[in-house]
Coordinates of C-alpha atoms and ligand atoms in Angstrom, one line a residue:
M159 CA -10.8 -14.9 25.8
I160 CA -13.3 -12.0 26.3
S161 CA -11.7 -11.3 29.7
L162 CA -8.5 -10.5 27.8
F163 CA -10.2 -7.8 25.7
P164 CA -8.9 -4.4 26.9
F165 CA -11.5 -2.2 26.5
D166 CA -14.8 -1.4 28.4
N167 CA -17.5 -2.3 25.8
I168 CA -17.2 -5.0 23.3
R169 CA -19.4 -4.7 20.2
E170 CA -21.3 -7.7 18.7
P171 CA -19.1 -7.8 15.5
Q172 CA -16.0 -7.7 17.5
K173 CA -17.0 -10.7 19.4
H174 CA -17.8 -12.5 16.0
F175 CA -14.5 -11.4 14.6
M176 CA -12.4 -12.5 17.7
E177 CA -14.1 -15.9 17.7
T178 CA -13.4 -16.4 13.9
V179 CA -9.8 -15.7 14.6
Y180 CA -9.4 -17.8 17.5
K181 CA -10.9 -20.7 15.7
A182 CA -8.9 -20.3 12.5
I183 CA -5.5 -20.2 14.6
S184 CA -6.7 -23.1 16.7
E185 CA -7.2 -25.1 13.4
K186 CA -3.9 -23.8 12.0
K187 CA -6.2 -22.2 9.3
H188 CA -6.5 -18.7 8.1
C189 CA -9.2 -15.9 7.9
I190 CA -9.8 -13.0 5.7
V191 CA -12.3 -10.4 7.4
S192 CA -13.9 -7.2 6.0
A193 CA -14.6 -4.7 8.9
P194 CA -15.5 -1.2 8.2
T195 CA -14.1 1.6 10.3
G196 CA -15.3 1.5 13.7
V197 CA -15.5 -2.2 14.3
G198 CA -12.4 -2.2 16.0
K199 CA -10.2 -4.6 13.9
T200 CA -6.9 -4.1 15.7
A201 CA -8.2 -5.3 19.2
A202 CA -10.4 -8.0 17.5
A203 CA -7.5 -9.5 15.8
L204 CA -4.9 -9.2 18.5
V205 CA -6.8 -10.5 21.5
P206 CA -7.5 -14.1 20.2
A207 CA -3.8 -14.2 18.8
V208 CA -2.7 -13.2 22.3
K209 CA -4.8 -16.0 23.7
H210 CA -3.0 -18.6 21.8
L211 CA 0.3 -17.0 22.8
L212 CA -0.4 -17.1 26.6
E213 CA -1.6 -20.7 25.8
K214 CA 1.8 -21.4 24.2
K215 CA 0.3 -22.5 21.1
V216 CA 2.1 -19.9 19.0
K217 CA 5.2 -18.1 19.6
R218 CA 4.9 -14.8 18.0
I219 CA 2.4 -12.4 16.8
I220 CA 3.5 -10.3 13.8
F221 CA 1.3 -7.4 12.8
L222 CA 1.9 -6.3 9.3
T223 CA 1.1 -2.6 8.5
T224 CA 1.9 0.1 6.0
R225 CA 0.8 2.9 8.2
H226 CA 2.5 4.7 11.1
T227 CA -0.9 5.2 12.7
Q228 CA -1.5 1.7 12.9
H229 CA 1.9 1.0 14.6
R230 CA 0.6 3.3 17.4
I231 CA -2.6 1.6 17.7
A232 CA -1.4 -1.8 17.7
I233 CA 1.1 -0.8 20.6
E234 CA -1.6 0.9 22.5
T235 CA -3.9 -2.2 22.2
I236 CA -1.1 -4.6 23.4
S237 CA -0.1 -2.1 26.3
R238 CA -3.9 -2.1 27.4
I239 CA -4.1 -5.9 27.3
N240 CA -0.9 -6.0 29.6
E241 CA -2.4 -3.5 31.9
K242 CA -5.7 -5.1 32.2
N243 CA -4.7 -8.6 32.6
N244 CA -1.4 -8.0 34.6
I245 CA 0.7 -9.7 32.0
S246 CA 3.8 -8.5 30.2
L247 CA 3.9 -9.1 26.8
K248 CA 7.0 -7.6 24.8
I249 CA 6.6 -5.5 21.7
G250 CA 9.3 -5.2 18.8
D251 CA 8.6 -2.2 16.4
I252 CA 10.4 -1.6 13.2
I253 CA 9.9 0.1 10.0
G254 CA 11.8 0.1 6.7
K255 CA 15.6 0.1 7.2
R256 CA 16.1 3.2 5.2
W257 CA 13.5 5.2 7.2
M258 CA 15.3 4.1 10.6
C259 CA 18.8 4.7 9.4
S260 CA 21.0 7.4 11.0
Q261 CA 23.0 8.4 7.9
P262 CA 21.9 11.6 6.7
N263 CA 19.4 11.7 3.8
A264 CA 19.2 7.7 3.8
D265 CA 15.3 8.0 3.5
K266 CA 15.7 10.1 0.2
M267 CA 17.3 7.1 -1.5
R268 CA 15.7 4.6 -3.7
S269 CA 15.3 1.4 -1.8
S270 CA 17.6 -0.8 -4.0
D271 CA 20.4 1.9 -3.7
F272 CA 19.9 2.1 0.0
F273 CA 20.3 -1.6 0.3
E274 CA 23.7 -1.4 -1.5
F275 CA 24.6 1.8 0.3
C276 CA 24.2 0.2 3.9
K277 CA 25.9 -3.0 2.7
S278 CA 29.0 -1.4 1.4
L279 CA 29.1 1.0 4.4
R280 CA 29.2 -2.0 6.6
K281 CA 31.4 -4.2 4.8
S282 CA 34.1 -1.4 4.7
D283 CA 33.7 -0.3 8.2
R284 CA 32.5 2.9 7.1
C285 CA 29.3 3.3 9.1
E286 CA 30.3 4.7 12.5
F287 CA 26.7 3.8 13.8
Y288 CA 27.0 0.2 12.9
M289 CA 30.3 0.1 14.3
N290 CA 29.2 1.6 17.6
T291 CA 26.4 -0.9 17.7
R292 CA 28.0 -4.2 16.7
K293 CA 31.5 -5.8 17.4
N294 CA 33.0 -9.1 16.7
S295 CA 29.4 -10.4 15.7
G296 CA 28.2 -9.3 19.2
F297 CA 26.8 -6.1 20.6
T298 CA 28.9 -3.2 22.0
N299 CA 28.5 -2.3 25.8
N300 CA 26.5 0.9 24.8
A301 CA 24.1 -0.9 22.4
K302 CA 23.5 -3.6 25.2
M303 CA 22.6 -0.7 27.6
V304 CA 20.4 1.0 25.2
V305 CA 18.5 -2.3 24.4
S306 CA 18.0 -3.2 27.8
Q307 CA 16.6 0.2 28.6
L308 CA 14.3 0.0 25.8
E309 CA 13.1 -3.5 26.7
K310 CA 11.9 -1.9 30.2
T311 CA 9.0 -0.1 28.4
F312 CA 7.3 -0.2 25.2
S313 CA 9.6 1.2 22.8
N314 CA 8.2 2.4 19.3
V315 CA 10.3 3.3 16.4
E316 CA 10.5 7.0 17.5
R317 CA 11.8 6.0 20.9
I318 CA 14.5 3.6 19.5
R319 CA 15.7 6.3 17.1
E320 CA 15.8 8.8 19.9
F321 CA 18.0 6.6 22.1
S322 CA 20.2 5.2 19.4
S323 CA 20.9 8.9 18.1
E324 CA 22.2 9.9 21.7
L325 CA 25.0 7.4 21.5
R326 CA 25.4 7.2 17.8
L327 CA 24.0 3.6 17.3
C328 CA 22.3 2.1 14.4
P329 CA 18.6 2.3 15.3
Y330 CA 17.8 -0.7 13.0
E331 CA 20.2 -3.0 14.6
I332 CA 18.8 -2.0 18.2
A333 CA 15.3 -2.6 16.9
I334 CA 16.2 -6.1 15.6
E335 CA 17.7 -6.9 19.0
I336 CA 14.5 -5.9 20.7
I337 CA 12.5 -8.0 18.4
R338 CA 14.5 -11.2 19.2
G339 CA 12.7 -11.1 22.7
A340 CA 9.4 -9.6 21.6
D341 CA 6.2 -11.6 21.6
V342 CA 4.5 -9.1 19.2
I343 CA 6.2 -7.8 16.4
I344 CA 4.9 -4.6 14.5
C345 CA 6.3 -4.1 10.9
D346 CA 6.2 -3.6 7.2
Y347 CA 5.0 -6.0 4.6
Q348 CA 8.4 -6.2 3.2
Y349 CA 9.9 -8.0 6.2
I350 CA 7.7 -11.1 5.6
F351 CA 7.3 -11.0 1.8
N352 CA 10.5 -9.7 0.1
A353 CA 12.9 -12.6 0.0
G354 CA 15.8 -10.5 -0.2
I355 CA 14.8 -8.9 3.4
K356 CA 13.0 -11.9 5.0
A357 CA 15.6 -14.3 5.4
G358 CA 17.9 -12.1 7.2
F359 CA 15.2 -10.7 9.2
L360 CA 13.9 -14.0 10.3
K361 CA 17.2 -15.3 11.1
K362 CA 18.6 -12.2 12.9
S363 CA 15.4 -12.0 15.0
G364 CA 14.9 -15.7 15.5
I365 CA 11.3 -15.9 14.1
S366 CA 9.7 -19.2 13.0
L367 CA 6.8 -18.5 10.8
S368 CA 5.3 -22.0 11.5
E369 CA 4.9 -20.9 15.2
S370 CA 3.7 -17.4 14.4
V371 CA 0.4 -15.7 13.5
I372 CA 0.5 -13.0 11.0
I373 CA -2.0 -10.3 11.0
V374 CA -2.1 -8.2 8.0
D375 CA -3.7 -4.7 8.4
E376 CA -5.1 -2.8 5.2
A377 CA -4.8 -6.2 3.4
H378 CA -6.6 -4.8 0.4
N379 CA -3.1 -3.6 -0.6
L380 CA -1.5 -6.9 -0.3
P381 CA -1.9 -8.3 -3.9
K382 CA -0.5 -5.1 -5.4
R383 CA 2.3 -5.1 -2.8
L384 CA 3.3 -8.7 -3.6
R385 CA 3.1 -8.2 -7.4
D386 CA 5.3 -5.2 -7.1
I387 CA 7.8 -7.2 -5.1
L388 CA 8.2 -9.9 -7.9
S389 CA 8.3 -7.2 -10.7
A390 CA 11.2 -5.6 -12.5
R391 CA 11.7 -2.8 -15.0
V392 CA 14.4 -1.1 -16.7
T393 CA 14.4 2.3 -18.7
T394 CA 16.9 3.5 -21.3
R395 CA 17.1 6.7 -19.2
I396 CA 18.7 4.5 -16.3
I397 CA 20.9 2.6 -19.0
K398 CA 22.1 6.1 -20.2
R399 CA 22.6 7.1 -16.6
S400 CA 24.5 3.9 -15.8
I401 CA 26.8 4.5 -18.7
L402 CA 27.7 8.1 -17.4
Q403 CA 28.2 6.5 -14.0
A404 CA 30.4 3.7 -15.3
K405 CA 32.6 6.2 -17.1
R406 CA 33.0 8.4 -14.0
Y407 CA 33.7 5.7 -11.7
K408 CA 36.0 4.1 -14.0
E409 CA 34.0 0.9 -14.5
N410 CA 34.6 0.8 -18.3
E411 CA 34.5 -2.6 -18.9
V412 CA 30.6 -2.9 -18.2
I413 CA 30.0 -0.1 -20.7
P414 CA 29.8 -2.5 -23.8
H415 CA 27.3 -4.3 -21.9
L416 CA 25.1 -1.6 -21.3
V417 CA 25.2 -0.5 -24.8
K418 CA 24.1 -3.8 -25.9
V419 CA 21.1 -3.5 -23.6
Q420 CA 20.2 -0.2 -24.7
D421 CA 20.6 -1.3 -28.3
A422 CA 18.3 -4.3 -27.7
M423 CA 15.8 -2.0 -26.1
N424 CA 16.0 0.3 -28.9
F425 CA 15.4 -2.6 -31.5
L426 CA 12.5 -4.0 -29.6
S427 CA 10.9 -0.5 -29.3
H428 CA 11.5 0.4 -33.0
N429 CA 8.4 1.3 -34.7
I430 CA 5.9 0.8 -32.1
E431 CA 3.5 3.6 -31.3
N432 CA 2.9 3.0 -27.6
E433 CA 3.6 -0.4 -26.1
K434 CA 3.8 -4.2 -27.2
K435 CA 4.4 -7.6 -25.5
V436 CA 8.0 -9.0 -25.7
K437 CA 8.8 -12.7 -25.5
K438 CA 11.8 -13.6 -23.0
Q439 CA 13.7 -15.0 -25.9
D440 CA 13.3 -12.0 -28.1
F441 CA 15.3 -10.0 -25.7
L442 CA 17.8 -12.7 -24.8
N443 CA 18.7 -13.3 -28.5
L444 CA 19.9 -9.8 -28.7
L445 CA 22.2 -10.2 -25.8
W446 CA 24.7 -12.6 -25.2
E447 CA 24.8 -16.0 -26.8
S448 CA 25.0 -18.6 -24.0
Q449 CA 23.6 -18.7 -20.5
D450 CA 27.1 -18.7 -19.0
D451 CA 28.0 -15.5 -20.9
Y452 CA 24.7 -13.9 -19.6
D453 CA 25.3 -15.0 -16.0
N454 CA 28.9 -13.6 -16.1
V455 CA 27.9 -10.2 -17.6
V456 CA 25.1 -9.8 -14.9
S457 CA 27.6 -10.7 -12.1
E458 CA 30.1 -8.3 -13.5
M459 CA 27.6 -5.6 -13.7
S460 CA 26.4 -6.3 -10.1
D461 CA 29.9 -6.2 -8.8
A462 CA 30.6 -2.9 -10.6
G463 CA 27.3 -1.6 -9.1
E464 CA 28.4 -2.4 -5.6
R465 CA 31.6 -0.8 -6.0
V466 CA 29.9 2.4 -7.4
S467 CA 27.6 2.3 -4.3
E468 CA 30.6 2.6 -2.1
Q469 CA 31.3 6.0 -3.6
S470 CA 27.7 7.2 -4.6
R471 CA 24.2 7.0 -2.9
N472 CA 22.6 6.1 -6.3
S473 CA 23.9 3.0 -8.2
Y474 CA 22.1 2.8 -11.6
L475 CA 24.5 0.0 -12.6
S476 CA 23.0 -2.1 -9.8
S477 CA 19.5 -1.3 -11.0
V478 CA 20.3 -2.7 -14.6
A479 CA 21.9 -5.8 -13.0
R480 CA 18.9 -6.5 -10.9
F481 CA 16.7 -6.3 -14.0
L482 CA 18.8 -8.6 -16.0
E483 CA 18.7 -11.0 -13.1
F484 CA 14.9 -11.2 -13.2
W485 CA 14.5 -11.3 -17.0
P486 CA 15.4 -15.1 -17.4
K487 CA 13.0 -16.2 -14.8
E488 CA 9.6 -18.0 -15.4
D489 CA 6.8 -17.0 -17.9
A490 CA 3.8 -18.3 -16.1
G491 CA 2.1 -15.5 -13.9
F492 CA 4.3 -12.7 -15.7
V493 CA 3.8 -10.4 -18.4
R494 CA 6.6 -8.8 -20.6
Y495 CA 6.3 -5.8 -22.4
I496 CA 7.8 -2.7 -23.8
K497 CA 6.6 0.7 -23.8
N498 CA 7.6 3.9 -25.5
E499 CA 7.1 7.3 -23.9
P500 CA 8.8 10.7 -25.2
D501 CA 12.5 10.3 -24.5
N502 CA 12.2 7.1 -22.6
T503 CA 11.6 3.4 -23.1
T504 CA 10.8 0.8 -20.5
L505 CA 11.0 -2.7 -20.5
F506 CA 8.9 -4.6 -18.0
Y507 CA 8.7 -8.0 -16.3
N508 CA 5.6 -7.7 -14.4
C509 CA 4.2 -10.3 -12.1
L510 CA 0.4 -10.8 -12.4
D511 CA 0.0 -13.4 -9.9
P512 CA 0.3 -12.4 -6.0
G513 CA -0.5 -16.0 -5.3
L514 CA 2.9 -17.0 -6.3
L515 CA 4.6 -15.3 -3.4
M516 CA 1.8 -15.5 -1.0
G517 CA 1.4 -19.3 -1.5
E518 CA 5.2 -19.8 -0.4
V519 CA 4.6 -17.9 2.8
I520 CA 1.3 -19.4 3.7
S521 CA 2.7 -22.8 3.5
E522 CA 5.4 -21.8 6.1
T523 CA 2.9 -19.9 8.5
N524 CA 0.5 -21.2 11.4
S525 CA -2.1 -18.8 10.7
F526 CA -2.7 -15.5 8.7
V527 CA -5.4 -13.0 9.7
L528 CA -6.1 -10.6 6.6
M529 CA -8.3 -7.6 7.6
S530 CA -9.3 -4.2 5.8
A531 CA -12.4 -2.2 5.4
T532 CA -12.5 -2.9 1.8
L533 CA -12.1 -6.4 1.3
F534 CA -14.5 -7.5 -1.1
P535 CA -15.4 -9.8 -2.5
L536 CA -13.7 -11.8 0.1
E537 CA -13.7 -14.9 -2.4
M538 CA -11.5 -12.8 -4.7
Y539 CA -8.8 -12.2 -2.2
R540 CA -8.9 -15.9 -1.2
D541 CA -8.5 -17.0 -4.6
I542 CA -5.8 -14.6 -6.0
L543 CA -3.8 -14.7 -2.8
G544 CA -3.6 -18.4 -3.2
F545 CA -5.6 -19.6 0.2
K546 CA -7.3 -23.0 -0.3
R547 CA -11.0 -23.2 0.2
D548 CA -11.1 -25.5 3.0
N549 CA -8.6 -23.7 5.3
C550 CA -9.7 -20.0 4.9
Y551 CA -12.7 -18.5 6.8
L552 CA -14.3 -15.5 5.3
E553 CA -16.1 -12.9 7.4
S554 CA -17.7 -9.5 6.7
Y555 CA -19.2 -7.1 9.1
K556 CA -21.5 -4.1 8.8
S557 CA -20.5 -0.6 9.8
P558 CA -21.3 0.2 13.5
F559 CA -22.0 4.0 12.7
P560 CA -25.5 5.2 12.7
E561 CA -27.1 5.2 9.2
K562 CA -28.6 8.6 9.7
N563 CA -25.2 10.3 10.0
R564 CA -24.7 9.7 6.2
L565 CA -26.3 10.3 3.0
I566 CA -25.1 8.2 0.3
Q567 CA -26.1 9.2 -3.2
V568 CA -25.5 8.0 -7.0
I569 CA -25.9 10.6 -9.5
P570 CA -26.4 8.7 -12.9
R571 CA -26.0 11.9 -15.1
T572 CA -22.5 11.6 -16.6
T573 CA -19.6 9.1 -17.2
S574 CA -16.0 9.0 -17.4
T575 CA -15.5 6.1 -20.0
F576 CA -12.8 6.6 -22.3
R577 CA -14.9 7.0 -25.6
E578 CA -17.0 9.8 -24.1
R579 CA -14.3 12.0 -22.6
N580 CA -15.0 15.4 -24.3
E581 CA -15.4 19.0 -23.3
Q582 CA -19.3 18.6 -23.1
Q583 CA -18.9 15.6 -20.6
Y584 CA -16.2 17.5 -18.5
K585 CA -18.7 20.6 -18.3
S586 CA -21.5 18.5 -17.4
I587 CA -19.4 16.7 -14.4
A588 CA -18.3 20.2 -13.4
K589 CA -21.7 21.6 -13.3
I590 CA -22.9 18.8 -10.9
C591 CA -19.6 19.0 -8.9
S592 CA -20.2 22.7 -8.5
D593 CA -23.6 22.2 -7.3
I594 CA -22.5 19.6 -4.7
I595 CA -19.8 21.8 -3.4
A596 CA -22.2 24.7 -3.0
S597 CA -24.6 22.4 -1.1
C598 CA -22.3 20.8 1.1
K599 CA -21.6 22.7 4.5
G600 CA -17.8 22.4 4.9
N601 CA -14.9 20.8 3.4
I602 CA -15.4 18.5 0.6
A603 CA -13.0 16.1 -1.4
L604 CA -13.5 15.0 -4.9
F605 CA -11.6 12.1 -6.1
F606 CA -11.1 11.6 -10.0
P607 CA -10.2 8.6 -12.2
S608 CA -6.8 10.3 -12.9
Y609 CA -5.0 13.6 -12.4
A610 CA -5.4 14.3 -16.3
F611 CA -9.2 13.7 -15.9
R612 CA -9.4 15.9 -12.8
N613 CA -7.6 18.9 -14.7
N614 CA -10.0 18.7 -17.4
V615 CA -12.9 19.2 -15.3
L616 CA -11.3 21.7 -12.9
Q617 CA -11.1 24.3 -15.4
F618 CA -15.1 24.2 -15.5
I619 CA -15.7 24.0 -11.7
Q620 CA -17.3 27.2 -10.1
T621 CA -16.9 27.8 -6.4
E622 CA -16.1 30.5 -4.0
K623 CA -14.5 28.0 -1.7
E624 CA -10.7 27.6 -1.9
I625 CA -9.6 24.8 -4.1
L626 CA -6.4 22.6 -3.1
A627 CA -5.2 20.2 -5.7
E628 CA -3.2 17.2 -4.8
N629 CA -0.6 15.9 -7.5
K630 CA 1.6 12.8 -7.8
A631 CA 4.9 15.0 -7.7
L632 CA 4.1 16.3 -4.2
S633 CA 6.8 15.2 -1.4
R634 CA 5.4 13.9 1.8
E635 CA 5.9 17.2 3.4
E636 CA 4.1 19.1 0.8
K637 CA 1.1 16.7 1.1
D638 CA 1.3 17.2 4.9
E639 CA 1.3 20.8 4.4
L640 CA -1.8 20.5 1.9
L641 CA -3.8 18.7 4.4
K642 CA -3.0 21.1 7.2
R643 CA -4.3 24.1 4.9
F644 CA -7.4 21.8 4.2
K645 CA -8.0 21.4 7.9
A646 CA -7.4 25.0 8.7
L647 CA -10.1 26.1 6.1
S648 CA -12.8 23.8 7.6
N649 CA -14.7 26.6 9.1
K650 CA -15.1 28.3 5.8
G651 CA -15.1 25.2 3.6
A652 CA -12.5 24.3 1.1
V653 CA -12.4 21.8 -1.8
L654 CA -9.8 19.1 -2.1
L655 CA -9.1 17.6 -5.6
A656 CA -7.4 14.3 -5.8
A657 CA -7.2 11.1 -7.7
A658 CA -8.7 7.8 -6.5
S659 CA -5.6 6.0 -7.3
G660 CA -3.4 8.5 -5.5
S661 CA -2.2 8.6 -1.9
F662 CA -5.1 10.6 -0.6
S663 CA -7.8 8.1 -1.3
E664 CA -6.6 5.9 1.4
G665 CA -4.0 7.5 3.5
I666 CA -5.7 10.3 5.3
D667 CA -7.9 10.6 8.2
L668 CA -10.2 13.7 8.3
P669 CA -12.5 13.2 11.3
G670 CA -15.4 15.3 12.4
D671 CA -15.7 18.7 10.6
Y672 CA -12.4 18.4 8.7
L673 CA -14.5 16.6 5.9
K674 CA -18.3 16.8 5.5
G675 CA -18.5 15.2 2.0
V676 CA -16.7 13.0 -0.6
V677 CA -17.5 13.1 -4.4
I678 CA -16.3 10.0 -6.3
V679 CA -16.3 11.3 -10.0
G680 CA -16.4 8.6 -12.5
L681 CA -15.4 5.0 -12.2
P682 CA -11.6 4.8 -11.5
L683 CA -10.9 1.9 -13.8
E684 CA -7.5 1.4 -15.0
K685 CA -6.5 2.0 -18.5
P686 CA -6.9 -1.3 -20.5
D687 CA -3.2 -1.4 -21.3
T688 CA -1.0 -4.5 -22.0
E689 CA -0.7 -5.5 -18.4
I690 CA -4.2 -4.9 -17.6
I691 CA -5.4 -7.0 -20.7
E692 CA -2.9 -9.7 -19.6
L693 CA -4.2 -9.5 -16.0
I694 CA -7.8 -10.2 -17.1
D695 CA -6.7 -13.1 -19.5
Y696 CA -4.8 -14.7 -16.7
Y697 CA -7.5 -14.5 -14.0
E698 CA -9.9 -15.7 -16.8
K699 CA -7.8 -18.7 -17.4
K700 CA -7.2 -19.3 -13.7
F701 CA -10.6 -18.6 -12.1
G702 CA -13.0 -17.8 -14.8
K703 CA -13.4 -14.4 -13.8
G704 CA -10.8 -12.3 -15.6
R705 CA -12.9 -9.1 -16.1
L706 CA -14.2 -9.1 -12.5
Y707 CA -11.0 -9.7 -10.7
G708 CA -8.8 -8.0 -13.0
Y709 CA -10.7 -4.9 -14.0
V710 CA -14.2 -4.1 -12.4
Y711 CA -13.5 -5.0 -8.7
P712 CA -10.2 -3.2 -8.2
A713 CA -12.1 -0.2 -9.6
M714 CA -14.9 -0.5 -7.2
I715 CA -12.5 -1.2 -4.3
R716 CA -10.8 2.2 -5.1
S717 CA -14.1 4.1 -5.1
I718 CA -15.4 2.7 -1.8
Q719 CA -11.8 3.2 -0.4
A720 CA -12.0 6.8 -1.2
A721 CA -15.5 7.2 -0.1
G722 CA -14.6 5.9 3.3
R723 CA -12.5 9.0 3.9
C724 CA -15.7 10.7 4.9
I725 CA -17.2 9.1 8.0
R726 CA -14.3 8.0 10.5
S727 CA -16.1 7.9 13.8
E728 CA -19.4 7.2 15.4
K729 CA -20.2 11.0 15.5
D730 CA -18.9 12.0 12.0
T731 CA -21.6 13.2 9.6
G732 CA -21.3 13.8 5.9
I733 CA -22.3 12.8 2.3
I734 CA -20.9 10.5 -0.1
V735 CA -21.5 11.0 -3.7
F736 CA -20.9 8.6 -6.6
L737 CA -21.1 10.5 -10.0
D738 CA -21.3 8.2 -12.9
E739 CA -24.2 6.4 -14.7
R740 CA -22.4 3.0 -14.2
Y741 CA -22.8 2.9 -10.5
V742 CA -26.3 1.8 -11.1
W743 CA -25.6 -0.8 -13.5
P744 CA -26.1 -4.3 -11.6
L745 CA -22.3 -5.4 -12.3
Y746 CA -21.1 -2.4 -10.3
K747 CA -24.2 -1.8 -7.7
K748 CA -23.8 -5.1 -6.4
C749 CA -20.2 -4.3 -5.2
F750 CA -21.4 -1.6 -2.7
P751 CA -21.6 -2.8 0.9
E752 CA -24.9 -4.4 1.7
D753 CA -25.7 -2.1 4.6
W754 CA -25.4 0.9 2.4
N755 CA -28.6 2.9 2.0
I756 CA -28.0 4.3 -1.5
E757 CA -30.1 6.9 -3.0
I758 CA -30.4 7.3 -6.8
Q759 CA -30.6 11.0 -7.5
P760 CA -30.7 11.8 -11.2
R761 CA -32.1 15.6 -10.6
D762 CA -32.6 16.6 -7.0
Y763 CA -29.3 15.7 -5.6
A764 CA -28.3 19.4 -4.7
E765 CA -31.6 19.8 -2.8
R766 CA -31.4 16.6 -1.1
I767 CA -27.8 17.5 0.2
K768 CA -28.9 20.7 1.5
S769 CA -32.0 19.1 3.3
F770 CA -29.7 16.5 4.8
F771 CA -27.5 19.2 6.3
T772 CA -30.4 21.3 7.5
S773 CA -31.9 18.0 9.3
L774 CA -28.6 17.5 11.0
N775 CA -28.5 21.0 12.1
K776 CA -32.0 21.0 13.4
K777 CA -31.0 17.8 15.5
R778 CA -28.2 19.8 17.2
L779 CA -30.4 22.7 18.2
P780 CA -31.7 22.8 21.8
K781 CA -35.2 21.8 22.0
N782 CA -36.6 25.2 23.1
S783 CA -34.8 27.1 20.4
Ligands
LIG1042 S1 24.3 0.2 9.6 FE1 22.6 1.1 10.3 S2 23.1 3.4 10.4 FE2 24.6 2.3 9.0 S3 23.9 2.6 7.1 FE3 22.8 0.7 7.6 S4 21.0 1.3 8.6 FE4 22.2 3.1 8.4

């Protein structure tokens, strides 16, 4: 197996990682691996899977990732394995259908709307790209030609889109055709876990999961993604829009049904201050009398929604119909609640148990390899995802980067607990942050428990460096622009303010001098609302670890994930500061990676940061200076 490894040097943890994956696949078992940045996870997971593929013990390798950069890295790794070993593994690369679609502005649509939109265009022969690609359930000559050209080389999504657009073909259909003949498929989680997408994808691409190895990258996100797939919600705002849409598109017969749903939600939310649990039957009793009536209304609404999507890109009616389809489903592993906000009320049917979905896919699949830099504790992931103790290997590795390159501090002087959020607390936090910003040479990022908390502290921060604040409402382009500006300021030094729960805490790579320090302000615990309380209760009953699995560990994972933005390569240097008194409490402290050498600095934190950067500079100076 080692001979397949495509790089010159193989690191010791990589070797162990590969052996574990090889063993798991041989035994038709699974493995969950926590490996920090720098271990070389992608190659370590792919090489043993390729070995099994070459030995014809499995037929496909499916590499699941949400990040575009990971698509590129996986493709490069397979390409190197091919070159080094003179073999010709074929790759199929695909992202979400709406991101591949050639129709203008498809990427701006909500995914449920896009699904209906694409279906209705195809059904009514109104998508020229589809019609140019498929004919009488086969492929057109142009489509065949493009597929054969793309199959000759490694074709990533960009290349598929480029070739397809020249001949006005559907890039999604082209990608699926390439996947039919591919050994290694790189795609998003949805293709394997979303039942509505999975069945069609597996059928069209001819994949059998029982003969496949599924590698899940960034697997710390998997539980949340699975829960989201099984969850549904509806708001009074959406219902109002549905009524307007029904009037506009002359779907008048569904209006009384929508009004009934709206009245039921208003009744359930009457006199509640914020949110409360709702029983399945409480809502059903306010709707239609028999199950048959209920089913008829849902199907009527769904048909009307489909007709609307033939004329409009947003079908609110379909959203309401989808929610009503979900609501009568099972109670076990779910929470139902209603929430009031100014001018809007939301009814939730949310999944608490990712194992409900994962369990099904595990039973169909030869082997899963789950990997991430922040999969801790490994036992929690095994338990909540539904792996059995005796068929799942757990491994974790230390960071391969030099310890001297980083300074990790805990400053136990302040807290972000809800009951102690007051102006004095914000001022104290801002004072420490200002000191750290001044002591840190270069760019620094501060991650807060929430945007609201960040804004409360921001008003008291004093610095001469430029402050850039990320917020939830920024579009992808605006976020890219913000990061570009942040990088451009790295010589002078700038301050990036973000939320630990936001996309910047894990989706950004700022190597080298682009980021010299990260401060995790407070503990990003979720607000203990109805859903979190139910989650804790559910995990307590199922595993006897409700508070840990439902509350404490997810917050520590967010903290450590955000801290991981700082050191991205062997040569990176920087400081990581955890600013909250609870980080020294045993409950939280034991969650830090074992190989972290953490200094607890109640007072001299700024001096220590300065001396750290001074010592780094000295090491860089030539000996005779
Ligand atoms: S068939 Fe292809 S091009 Fe047409 S709407 Fe669907 S994804 Fe887009």
